[in-house]
Coordinates of C-alpha atoms in Angstrom, one line a residue:
X969 CA -52.3 18.9 -59.9
X970 CA -51.2 21.9 -61.5
X971 CA -48.1 21.5 -63.7
X972 CA -45.9 23.6 -63.1
X973 CA -42.5 25.2 -65.1
X974 CA -39.5 26.1 -63.3
X975 CA -36.9 28.5 -66.2
X976 CA -33.8 29.9 -64.8
X977 CA -32.3 32.2 -65.6
X978 CA -28.5 33.8 -65.0
X979 CA -27.9 36.2 -62.1
X980 CA -28.9 39.5 -61.9
X981 CA -27.5 42.4 -59.4
X982 CA -30.8 44.2 -58.1
X983 CA -34.9 42.5 -59.5
X984 CA -35.4 47.0 -60.9
X985 CA -33.7 47.1 -63.7
X986 CA -35.6 50.0 -65.6
X987 CA -37.1 48.9 -68.7
X988 CA -38.0 46.0 -67.7
X989 CA -42.3 45.5 -68.5
X990 CA -44.8 42.3 -67.9
X991 CA -46.0 41.3 -71.3
X992 CA -49.0 40.0 -71.5
X993 CA -49.6 36.4 -72.9
X994 CA -52.7 34.3 -75.2
X995 CA -53.6 31.7 -74.2
X996 CA -52.3 28.9 -74.8
X997 CA -53.6 26.6 -78.4
X998 CA -53.8 23.0 -77.4
X999 CA -51.3 20.4 -78.3
X1000 CA -51.3 17.2 -80.1
X1001 CA -48.1 16.4 -77.9
X1002 CA -48.4 16.2 -74.2
X1003 CA -45.5 17.4 -73.5
X1004 CA -43.3 16.1 -70.0
X1005 CA -44.9 16.6 -66.4
X1006 CA -42.5 17.7 -63.5
X1007 CA -42.9 16.7 -60.3
X1008 CA -43.8 19.2 -58.0
X1009 CA -40.8 18.0 -56.0
X1010 CA -37.8 20.9 -54.9
X1011 CA -35.7 17.8 -55.2
X1012 CA -36.3 17.5 -59.1
X1013 CA -36.3 21.1 -60.4
X1014 CA -33.2 21.9 -62.1
X1015 CA -30.7 23.9 -59.8
X1016 CA -30.7 27.6 -59.5
X1017 CA -27.3 29.6 -59.0
X1018 CA -26.9 31.7 -56.4
X1019 CA -28.3 34.5 -56.6
X1020 CA -30.7 34.1 -59.0
X1021 CA -34.6 33.7 -59.6
X1022 CA -36.6 31.2 -60.2
X1023 CA -40.7 31.8 -61.6
X1024 CA -43.6 29.6 -61.7
X1025 CA -46.1 30.0 -64.6
X1026 CA -49.4 29.9 -62.7
X1027 CA -52.4 29.1 -64.8
X1028 CA -52.2 26.8 -67.9
X1029 CA -48.7 26.5 -69.0
X1030 CA -47.3 28.4 -72.3
X1031 CA -46.7 26.5 -76.1
X1032 CA -43.2 24.6 -76.3
X1033 CA -41.3 24.0 -79.4
X1034 CA -40.7 20.5 -79.6
X1035 CA -37.8 21.2 -81.7
X1036 CA -35.9 21.4 -77.9
X1037 CA -35.3 19.2 -75.3
X1038 CA -33.9 21.1 -72.9
X1039 CA -36.9 23.1 -71.2
X1040 CA -33.7 25.4 -69.5
X1041 CA -31.8 25.9 -72.4
X1042 CA -34.4 27.7 -74.8
X1043 CA -35.3 30.8 -74.9
X1044 CA -39.2 31.4 -73.0
X1045 CA -41.8 33.2 -76.4
X1046 CA -43.3 36.2 -75.5
X1047 CA -43.8 38.7 -77.8
X1048 CA -44.7 38.4 -81.4
X1049 CA -41.6 38.4 -83.2
X1050 CA -40.3 35.3 -81.2
X1051 CA -38.0 37.4 -79.0
X1052 CA -36.9 36.6 -75.4
X1053 CA -38.1 38.7 -72.4
X1054 CA -35.1 41.0 -71.3
X1055 CA -32.5 40.0 -68.5
X1056 CA -33.4 36.2 -70.2
X1057 CA -30.2 34.2 -71.6
X1058 CA -28.2 36.1 -73.5
X1059 CA -28.1 33.3 -76.3
X1060 CA -31.7 33.6 -76.6
X1061 CA -32.0 37.4 -76.6
X1062 CA -32.6 39.5 -80.2
X1063 CA -34.9 37.4 -82.2
X1064 CA -36.3 33.9 -83.4
X1065 CA -34.5 30.7 -82.7
X1066 CA -33.6 28.4 -85.5
X1067 CA -34.9 25.8 -86.0
X1068 CA -32.5 22.6 -85.3
X1069 CA -31.5 19.5 -87.7
X1070 CA -33.4 16.0 -87.7
X1071 CA -31.3 13.6 -85.3
X1072 CA -29.5 10.9 -87.9
X1073 CA -30.1 7.1 -86.5
X1074 CA -28.7 3.9 -87.7
X1075 CA -30.9 1.4 -87.5
X1076 CA -33.3 3.1 -86.0
X1077 CA -30.4 3.5 -83.3
X1078 CA -28.6 6.8 -82.1
X1079 CA -25.9 7.3 -84.0
X1080 CA -23.8 7.4 -80.8
X1081 CA -25.8 3.7 -79.2
X1082 CA -25.4 2.2 -82.4
X1083 CA -21.4 2.7 -82.3
X1084 CA -20.6 1.8 -78.3
X1085 CA -22.5 -1.2 -78.9
X1086 CA -19.7 -2.1 -82.2
X1087 CA -17.0 -1.2 -80.2
X1088 CA -18.2 -3.4 -77.1
X1089 CA -18.6 -6.8 -79.8
X1090 CA -15.5 -5.9 -80.6
X1091 CA -14.0 -5.8 -78.0
X1092 CA -15.9 -9.2 -76.5
X1093 CA -14.9 -11.1 -79.6
X1094 CA -10.9 -10.0 -78.5
X1095 CA -11.2 -10.8 -75.4
X1096 CA -12.4 -14.7 -76.2
X1097 CA -9.2 -15.0 -79.1
X1098 CA -6.8 -13.8 -76.9
X1099 CA -7.6 -16.2 -73.9
X1100 CA -8.2 -18.6 -76.8
X1101 CA -4.6 -18.6 -77.7
X1102 CA -3.4 -17.8 -74.5
X1103 CA -4.9 -21.1 -73.2
X1104 CA -3.2 -23.7 -76.3
X1105 CA 0.7 -22.0 -75.7
X1106 CA 0.3 -22.5 -72.1
X1107 CA -1.1 -25.8 -72.5
X1108 CA 1.9 -27.1 -75.1
X1109 CA 4.7 -25.5 -72.3
X1110 CA 3.7 -27.7 -69.6
X1111 CA 3.3 -30.2 -71.9
X1112 CA 7.1 -29.5 -73.6
X1113 CA 7.8 -29.4 -69.0
X1114 CA 7.0 -32.3 -68.2
X1115 CA 8.1 -34.6 -70.9
X1116 CA 11.4 -35.8 -70.6
X1117 CA 13.5 -35.9 -73.8
X1118 CA 13.1 -39.5 -76.0
X1119 CA 17.5 -38.7 -75.5
X1120 CA 17.2 -38.8 -71.8
X1121 CA 17.1 -41.6 -69.2
X1122 CA 14.0 -41.2 -66.8
X1123 CA 15.5 -39.6 -63.3
X1124 CA 13.4 -39.1 -60.1
X1125 CA 12.0 -35.5 -59.6
X1126 CA 13.5 -33.6 -57.8
X1127 CA 13.5 -32.3 -54.6
X1128 CA 10.6 -30.1 -54.0
X1129 CA 12.1 -26.6 -51.8
X1130 CA 8.5 -24.8 -51.4
X1131 CA 9.5 -24.2 -47.7
X1132 CA 13.5 -24.5 -47.6
X1133 CA 15.2 -20.8 -47.1
X1134 CA 18.7 -20.7 -48.7
X1135 CA 20.6 -19.6 -45.4
X1136 CA 24.0 -17.6 -45.6
X1137 CA 27.6 -19.0 -46.3
X1138 CA 28.7 -16.9 -43.2
X1139 CA 26.8 -16.9 -40.1
X1140 CA 27.3 -14.3 -37.4
X1141 CA 27.2 -14.3 -33.1
X1142 CA 24.3 -12.8 -32.0
X1143 CA 24.2 -9.2 -30.5
X1144 CA 24.1 -9.5 -26.8
X1145 CA 25.2 -6.9 -24.6
X1146 CA 28.6 -6.6 -22.8
X1147 CA 28.5 -5.2 -19.2
X1148 CA 29.6 -1.6 -18.6
X1149 CA 29.3 0.1 -16.0
X1150 CA 27.3 -1.4 -13.5
X1151 CA 25.1 -0.4 -10.1
X1152 CA 23.9 -1.9 -7.2
X1153 CA 20.6 -2.6 -4.5
X1154 CA 19.2 -5.0 -1.6
X1155 CA 15.9 -5.7 0.2
X1156 CA 15.7 -5.3 2.8
X1157 CA 13.7 -6.1 6.1
X1158 CA 13.7 -2.5 8.2
X1159 CA 15.5 -2.6 11.6
X1160 CA 18.4 -5.7 10.3
X1161 CA 21.3 -5.2 8.6
X1162 CA 20.5 -8.3 5.9
X1163 CA 19.3 -9.2 2.2
X1164 CA 15.8 -10.8 0.9
X1165 CA 17.5 -9.6 -3.0
X1166 CA 19.7 -8.2 -5.1
X1167 CA 19.4 -6.0 -7.8
X1168 CA 22.3 -5.4 -10.2
X1169 CA 22.1 -2.8 -13.2
X1170 CA 25.1 -3.2 -16.1
X1171 CA 24.8 -0.3 -19.1
X1172 CA 25.6 -2.5 -22.4
X1173 CA 28.7 -0.3 -23.2
X1174 CA 28.7 2.2 -26.3
X1175 CA 24.1 2.6 -26.0
X1176 CA 22.3 4.0 -23.2
X1177 CA 20.5 0.6 -22.8
X1178 CA 20.1 -0.4 -19.0
X1179 CA 20.0 -4.5 -18.4
X1180 CA 18.6 -5.7 -14.9
X1181 CA 19.5 -9.1 -13.2
X1182 CA 18.3 -10.5 -9.2
X1183 CA 18.5 -13.0 -7.1
X1184 CA 16.2 -13.6 -4.1
X1185 CA 16.7 -14.8 -2.3
X1186 CA 16.6 -19.1 -1.7
X1187 CA 16.7 -19.3 -5.9
X1188 CA 19.5 -18.1 -8.5
X1189 CA 20.0 -15.7 -10.2
X1190 CA 17.2 -14.4 -13.3
X1191 CA 17.9 -12.0 -16.4
X1192 CA 14.6 -10.1 -15.9
X1193 CA 15.6 -8.4 -19.6
X1194 CA 16.3 -4.2 -20.4
X1195 CA 14.8 -1.5 -18.9
X1196 CA 11.6 0.8 -20.7
X1197 CA 10.2 3.5 -20.3
X1198 CA 14.1 5.4 -19.6
X1199 CA 13.2 8.9 -21.8
X1200 CA 15.3 10.8 -22.5
X1201 CA 17.7 8.0 -22.7
X1202 CA 21.0 7.5 -20.2
X1203 CA 24.2 8.7 -22.3
X1204 CA 26.2 5.8 -22.8
X1205 CA 29.1 4.7 -20.9
X1206 CA 27.8 6.9 -18.2
X1207 CA 27.7 6.3 -14.2
X1208 CA 24.2 6.0 -12.9
X1209 CA 22.7 5.3 -9.2
X1210 CA 20.6 3.2 -8.0
X1211 CA 18.6 2.7 -4.3
X1212 CA 16.1 0.4 -2.9
X1213 CA 14.8 1.6 1.4
X1214 CA 14.6 -1.6 3.1
X1215 CA 10.9 -2.9 3.3
X1216 CA 9.9 -1.5 0.1
X1217 CA 9.7 -3.5 -3.0
X1218 CA 11.0 0.1 -5.3
X1219 CA 13.6 0.5 -6.9
X1220 CA 15.2 4.5 -7.8
X1221 CA 17.2 5.0 -10.4
X1222 CA 19.3 8.2 -11.1
X1223 CA 21.6 8.9 -14.3
X1224 CA 22.5 10.5 -16.6
X1225 CA 21.1 11.6 -20.2
X1226 CA 23.2 13.0 -22.8
X1227 CA 23.1 16.8 -22.3
X1228 CA 23.7 15.9 -18.8
X1229 CA 21.1 16.4 -17.2
X1230 CA 20.3 13.8 -14.1
X1231 CA 16.4 12.7 -14.3
X1232 CA 15.2 9.7 -12.5
X1233 CA 13.2 6.3 -13.1
X1234 CA 10.9 3.8 -10.6
X1235 CA 10.6 -0.1 -10.8
X1236 CA 10.7 -3.2 -9.0
X1237 CA 13.4 -5.9 -9.4
X1238 CA 11.2 -8.2 -11.0
X1239 CA 9.8 -5.7 -14.2
X1240 CA 11.2 -4.7 -16.7
X1241 CA 8.2 -1.9 -17.6
X1242 CA 9.8 1.6 -15.6
X1243 CA 8.2 4.9 -14.7
X1244 CA 9.7 8.4 -14.7
X1245 CA 9.8 10.5 -11.8
X1246 CA 10.3 14.4 -10.4
X1247 CA 13.5 15.2 -10.4
X1248 CA 14.3 16.9 -13.3
X1249 CA 12.1 19.0 -14.1
X1250 CA 11.7 19.7 -10.2
X1251 CA 14.5 20.8 -10.6
X1252 CA 14.2 23.0 -14.0
X1253 CA 16.9 20.6 -15.1
X1254 CA 19.9 22.2 -13.6
X1255 CA 21.3 19.3 -11.8
X1256 CA 24.5 19.0 -14.2
X1257 CA 27.0 15.9 -14.1
X1258 CA 30.3 16.3 -15.2
X1259 CA 30.7 13.7 -18.5
X1260 CA 32.1 10.5 -17.4
X1261 CA 32.1 10.9 -13.5
X1262 CA 29.6 8.8 -11.2
X1263 CA 26.8 9.2 -8.8
X1264 CA 26.2 7.5 -5.1
X1265 CA 22.9 7.3 -4.2
X1266 CA 21.2 6.4 -0.5
X1267 CA 18.3 6.3 1.6
X1268 CA 18.4 8.5 4.0
X1269 CA 16.2 9.3 7.9
X1270 CA 13.7 7.6 9.6
X1271 CA 10.9 6.3 7.8
X1272 CA 8.0 8.8 6.9
X1273 CA 5.5 6.2 8.2
X1274 CA 2.4 8.6 7.4
X1275 CA 4.2 9.8 4.0
X1276 CA 6.6 8.8 1.6
X1277 CA 8.9 6.4 3.0
X1278 CA 13.2 7.7 3.8
X1279 CA 14.4 10.9 2.5
X1280 CA 17.4 10.1 -0.4
X1281 CA 20.6 11.5 -0.9
X1282 CA 22.6 12.0 -4.4
X1283 CA 26.1 12.7 -4.5
X1284 CA 27.3 13.7 -7.7
X1285 CA 30.5 16.1 -9.6
X1286 CA 29.3 19.2 -10.5
X1287 CA 30.1 20.5 -14.6
X1288 CA 30.4 23.5 -14.0
X1289 CA 32.3 24.1 -10.3
X1290 CA 34.1 20.2 -10.6
X1291 CA 33.0 19.6 -7.0
X1292 CA 30.8 17.3 -5.0
X1293 CA 27.4 18.4 -4.8
X1294 CA 24.6 16.8 -2.3
X1295 CA 20.8 16.7 -3.6
X1296 CA 18.5 15.7 -1.5
X1297 CA 14.7 14.5 -1.7
X1298 CA 12.1 15.1 1.6
X1299 CA 9.0 15.0 1.5
X1300 CA 8.1 17.6 3.6
X1301 CA 9.9 20.1 2.6
X1302 CA 9.3 22.3 -0.6
X1303 CA 10.5 22.3 -3.2
X1304 CA 11.2 18.1 -2.0
X1305 CA 14.3 18.3 -4.4
X1306 CA 16.9 20.4 -3.8
X1307 CA 21.1 21.2 -4.2
X1308 CA 22.6 20.8 0.1
X1309 CA 24.9 23.9 0.8
X1310 CA 26.5 21.6 2.8
X1311 CA 30.3 22.6 2.1
X1312 CA 31.2 19.8 -0.2
X1313 CA 35.7 20.0 -2.4
X1314 CA 36.3 20.5 -4.9
X1315 CA 37.5 16.9 -7.4
X1316 CA 38.5 15.7 -10.2
X1317 CA 36.3 15.9 -13.1
X1318 CA 36.4 12.7 -14.4
X1319 CA 35.9 11.3 -10.0
X1320 CA 33.1 8.9 -9.4
X1321 CA 32.5 8.7 -6.3
X1322 CA 30.8 6.2 -4.1
X1323 CA 29.0 6.7 -0.3
X1324 CA 28.6 4.3 2.3
X1325 CA 26.0 4.8 4.9
X1326 CA 25.1 3.8 8.2
X1327 CA 21.8 3.6 8.8
X1328 CA 20.0 5.2 11.6
X1329 CA 18.4 3.1 14.5
X1330 CA 14.4 2.9 14.1
X1331 CA 13.7 5.9 16.7
X1332 CA 16.2 8.5 16.1
X1333 CA 18.6 9.5 13.0
X1334 CA 21.8 9.7 15.3
X1335 CA 24.9 7.5 15.0
X1336 CA 23.1 7.9 10.7
X1337 CA 26.0 8.8 9.4
X1338 CA 28.3 8.4 4.8
X1339 CA 31.2 8.5 3.8
X1340 CA 32.1 9.8 1.1
X1341 CA 35.1 8.1 -1.2
X1342 CA 36.1 9.5 -4.2
X1343 CA 39.3 11.3 -6.3
X1344 CA 41.1 14.8 -5.4
X1345 CA 42.1 16.9 -8.2
X1346 CA 45.4 15.5 -8.7
X1347 CA 44.1 12.6 -8.2
X1348 CA 44.5 11.5 -4.6
X1349 CA 41.5 9.4 -3.5
X1350 CA 40.0 11.2 -0.5
X1351 CA 37.3 9.7 2.9
X1352 CA 34.4 12.5 3.8
X1353 CA 32.1 10.8 6.7
X1354 CA 29.5 13.1 7.2
X1355 CA 27.5 12.5 10.6
X1356 CA 23.1 13.2 10.5
X1357 CA 23.4 15.2 8.1
X1358 CA 26.2 17.7 8.3
X1359 CA 29.1 17.7 6.8
X1360 CA 32.5 19.1 8.2
X1361 CA 36.2 19.7 6.2
X1362 CA 37.2 18.6 9.8
X1363 CA 36.3 14.8 8.9
X1364 CA 37.7 14.8 5.9
X1365 CA 41.2 12.9 4.5
X1366 CA 44.0 11.6 1.8
X1367 CA 44.5 8.0 1.8
X1368 CA 47.1 7.2 1.0
X1369 CA 48.2 3.7 1.4
X1370 CA 47.3 3.5 -2.5
X1371 CA 47.6 4.8 -5.8
X1372 CA 44.5 5.4 -8.3
X1373 CA 44.6 5.4 -12.1
X1374 CA 42.4 8.9 -12.6
X1375 CA 38.7 8.1 -12.8
X1376 CA 39.5 4.8 -11.6
X1377 CA 36.2 2.7 -10.6
X1378 CA 35.6 3.1 -7.1
X1379 CA 32.5 1.4 -5.1
X1380 CA 32.6 0.7 -1.2
X1381 CA 30.4 -1.1 2.1
X1382 CA 29.9 -1.3 5.7
X1383 CA 30.0 -4.2 8.6
X1384 CA 27.0 -2.4 10.4
X1385 CA 28.1 -4.3 13.4
X1386 CA 29.5 -2.4 16.2
X1387 CA 31.6 -4.8 18.1
X1388 CA 33.9 -4.7 15.2
X1389 CA 33.7 -1.4 15.1
X1390 CA 31.4 0.0 11.9
X1391 CA 33.9 -2.1 9.6
X1392 CA 34.3 0.2 6.2
X1393 CA 35.7 -0.7 2.7
X1394 CA 36.0 0.6 -0.5
X1395 CA 37.0 -0.9 -3.3
X1396 CA 38.5 0.2 -6.8
X1397 CA 40.9 -1.2 -9.6
X1398 CA 44.4 -0.3 -10.3
X1399 CA 46.3 0.1 -13.0
X1400 CA 46.7 -3.5 -13.9
X1401 CA 42.9 -4.0 -13.2
X1402 CA 43.5 -5.8 -10.4
X1403 CA 40.2 -5.2 -7.6
X1404 CA 41.6 -3.5 -4.5
X1405 CA 40.8 -2.9 -0.8
X1406 CA 41.5 -0.8 1.7
X1407 CA 40.0 -1.6 5.4
X1408 CA 38.8 1.0 7.5
X1409 CA 36.7 2.4 11.0
X1410 CA 33.1 3.5 10.4
X1411 CA 32.2 4.0 13.4
X1412 CA 30.2 7.4 13.8
X1413 CA 31.8 10.3 16.5
X1414 CA 28.0 11.4 17.9
X1415 CA 27.7 8.2 19.0
X1416 CA 31.1 7.8 20.3
X1417 CA 32.9 11.5 20.5
X1418 CA 36.3 9.8 21.7
X1419 CA 36.3 8.0 18.3
X1420 CA 39.1 9.1 16.2
X1421 CA 37.6 8.8 12.3
X1422 CA 40.9 9.5 10.7
X1423 CA 43.9 7.7 9.4
X1424 CA 42.0 3.9 10.2
X1425 CA 42.9 2.7 7.1
X1426 CA 45.4 -0.2 6.3
X1427 CA 47.3 -0.8 3.8
X1428 CA 45.8 -2.0 0.5
X1429 CA 44.9 -5.3 -0.5
X1430 CA 44.3 -7.1 -3.0
X1431 CA 41.6 -9.5 -3.9
X1432 CA 42.2 -12.9 -5.3
X1433 CA 44.4 -12.5 -8.6
X1434 CA 41.6 -15.4 -10.5
X1435 CA 39.5 -13.5 -10.0
X1436 CA 40.7 -10.2 -11.3
X1437 CA 41.7 -11.9 -15.1
X1438 CA 37.6 -11.0 -15.6
X1439 CA 38.6 -7.8 -15.2
X1440 CA 38.5 -5.0 -18.4
X1441 CA 39.5 -2.0 -16.0
X1442 CA 39.4 1.4 -18.0
X1443 CA 37.0 -0.4 -21.2
X1444 CA 34.5 2.3 -20.2
X1445 CA 35.6 5.8 -19.6
X1446 CA 32.2 6.3 -16.7
X1447 CA 32.4 2.8 -16.1
X1448 CA 31.9 1.5 -12.0
X1449 CA 31.2 -1.3 -10.0
X1450 CA 28.3 -2.5 -7.7
X1451 CA 28.5 -3.5 -4.5
X1452 CA 26.0 -4.8 -1.4
X1453 CA 26.7 -5.7 2.3
X1454 CA 25.2 -7.8 5.0
X1455 CA 25.4 -9.4 7.7
X1456 CA 24.9 -12.9 8.4
X1457 CA 27.1 -15.6 10.0
X1458 CA 29.6 -12.6 9.2
X1459 CA 30.7 -10.3 7.1
X1460 CA 29.0 -10.7 3.3
X1461 CA 29.8 -9.0 0.3
X1462 CA 28.9 -9.3 -2.9
X1463 CA 31.3 -6.9 -5.9
X1464 CA 29.8 -7.1 -9.3
X1465 CA 31.3 -5.3 -12.5
X1466 CA 32.4 -6.6 -16.7
X1467 CA 34.3 -9.3 -17.2
X1468 CA 36.7 -9.0 -19.7
X1469 CA 35.5 -11.0 -22.7
X1470 CA 38.7 -12.4 -23.6
X1471 CA 39.3 -14.0 -20.5
X1472 CA 35.9 -15.8 -20.7
X1473 CA 35.2 -17.8 -23.9
X1474 CA 34.8 -13.9 -26.0
X1475 CA 31.1 -14.4 -23.9
X1476 CA 29.3 -11.5 -22.9
X1477 CA 28.9 -11.3 -18.5
X1478 CA 29.1 -10.1 -15.4
X1479 CA 31.4 -11.0 -12.7
X1480 CA 30.6 -11.4 -8.9
X1481 CA 32.7 -11.2 -6.5
X1482 CA 31.6 -13.1 -3.2
X1483 CA 33.8 -12.2 0.4
X1484 CA 32.8 -14.8 3.2
X1485 CA 35.4 -16.6 5.1
X1486 CA 37.3 -16.7 1.7
X1487 CA 37.5 -14.9 -1.8
X1488 CA 34.8 -17.2 -4.5
X1489 CA 33.6 -15.5 -8.2
X1490 CA 30.9 -16.0 -10.8
X1491 CA 30.5 -15.0 -14.0
X1492 CA 27.2 -14.4 -14.6
X1493 CA 26.8 -14.6 -18.6
X1494 CA 24.3 -12.3 -20.6
X1495 CA 20.9 -14.5 -22.6
X1496 CA 19.5 -14.0 -25.3
X1497 CA 15.4 -13.1 -23.7

């Protein structure tokens, strides 16, 4: 293999420089000592800066002065004055290179090698001595601590506390949700006013968290837990509404975010993982609900067997106009979510809204009726009936049989029984937190044009005073009642609201009022999950 010598030069801007000439090199003398041979492999060559050139010497290598150990750091002998080539490294231009001083050695070793060995030996000796002294002191300390003093009597060893956890002298009870705002739904069979399950929701007071309880027919109540997936979270102490259509496990929950925008989320009564819907984005986040007001929602129409099922109607207080608005969902229209132009009334800015729905039969929307209840600007209780999706002020009335506190919690139910002219109930809390009921008739004038649909409400009745002791009316600004009703050997109704913890041994819970032939109450205490 031919020997190769690489020479590294400083960068130049061009190879065509004036004054450059090639100097002939005499034949190399015979070397007394062989020089190091560089492999002809790029990996072993010296690194070359960008824009430099590398020259290889063809033929036998030139003579090398062994006083220098690095090839790239010496001048390349050219003329007789030992001057470097023009363009070479600056430190080698301009004359002969001075001889290097001989390197000093100690005991045949280079000075830096000898010094490194001495330092390493000193460190090892110091570590050994330190370890021995430390071990001796530790041993003495251990013996001193384990040997009893001669002036003391031997006693039993202390109890080990390795696994003990220090306990606080004062303990606080676990934080449990405090029921505030309520909503409730029931699952049913299409064409029947029955119930297969009941689900009620409550919002924890002063927090956005919403909890769910479910009872399946023939079983007991189960606390399912806190709903997940509500993003953005609901506004604390705000009313929300829920809808569950017949033959459907899915529940739609409608709530208000902190900025007042109405959102929807869907899930089932047996799972806490819920999923956000499209109400807000498809209404351009423009449905803004008045603070501390209420929401009501119902399923609507005939089930679309080839589509998503039933339509939906939501009633809320418009924050800008303090007016009741109707928001509709219809999968067969575009857009699917839209605010209708129904002539609903102005109302109290903090009015709660309740609705009772008389469903249509299985083949026609004839006799489908919605009964709205809310407080007008003067705080009076208003009843507004809508038939087959149409509203007229001719079917609105003021119920003067009772005075409601401003922003009173409301709920309503209807008894789906033609023989009773579809008994209609309005549930509310009076100024003394007593659960009260107003009873009227909810028959459809489309089914019976001669039916007098206004002026049917009777005087207020009080629900059992015993059950009212649990009510904490007014503690939650946006509070509301939950209510469901169905037919089973007569009229059945269930009402849900917050329990007064003082009356409930300071325990957080919800109250269920059951109305059949009489009244019965049950406390559903909030549990730790």
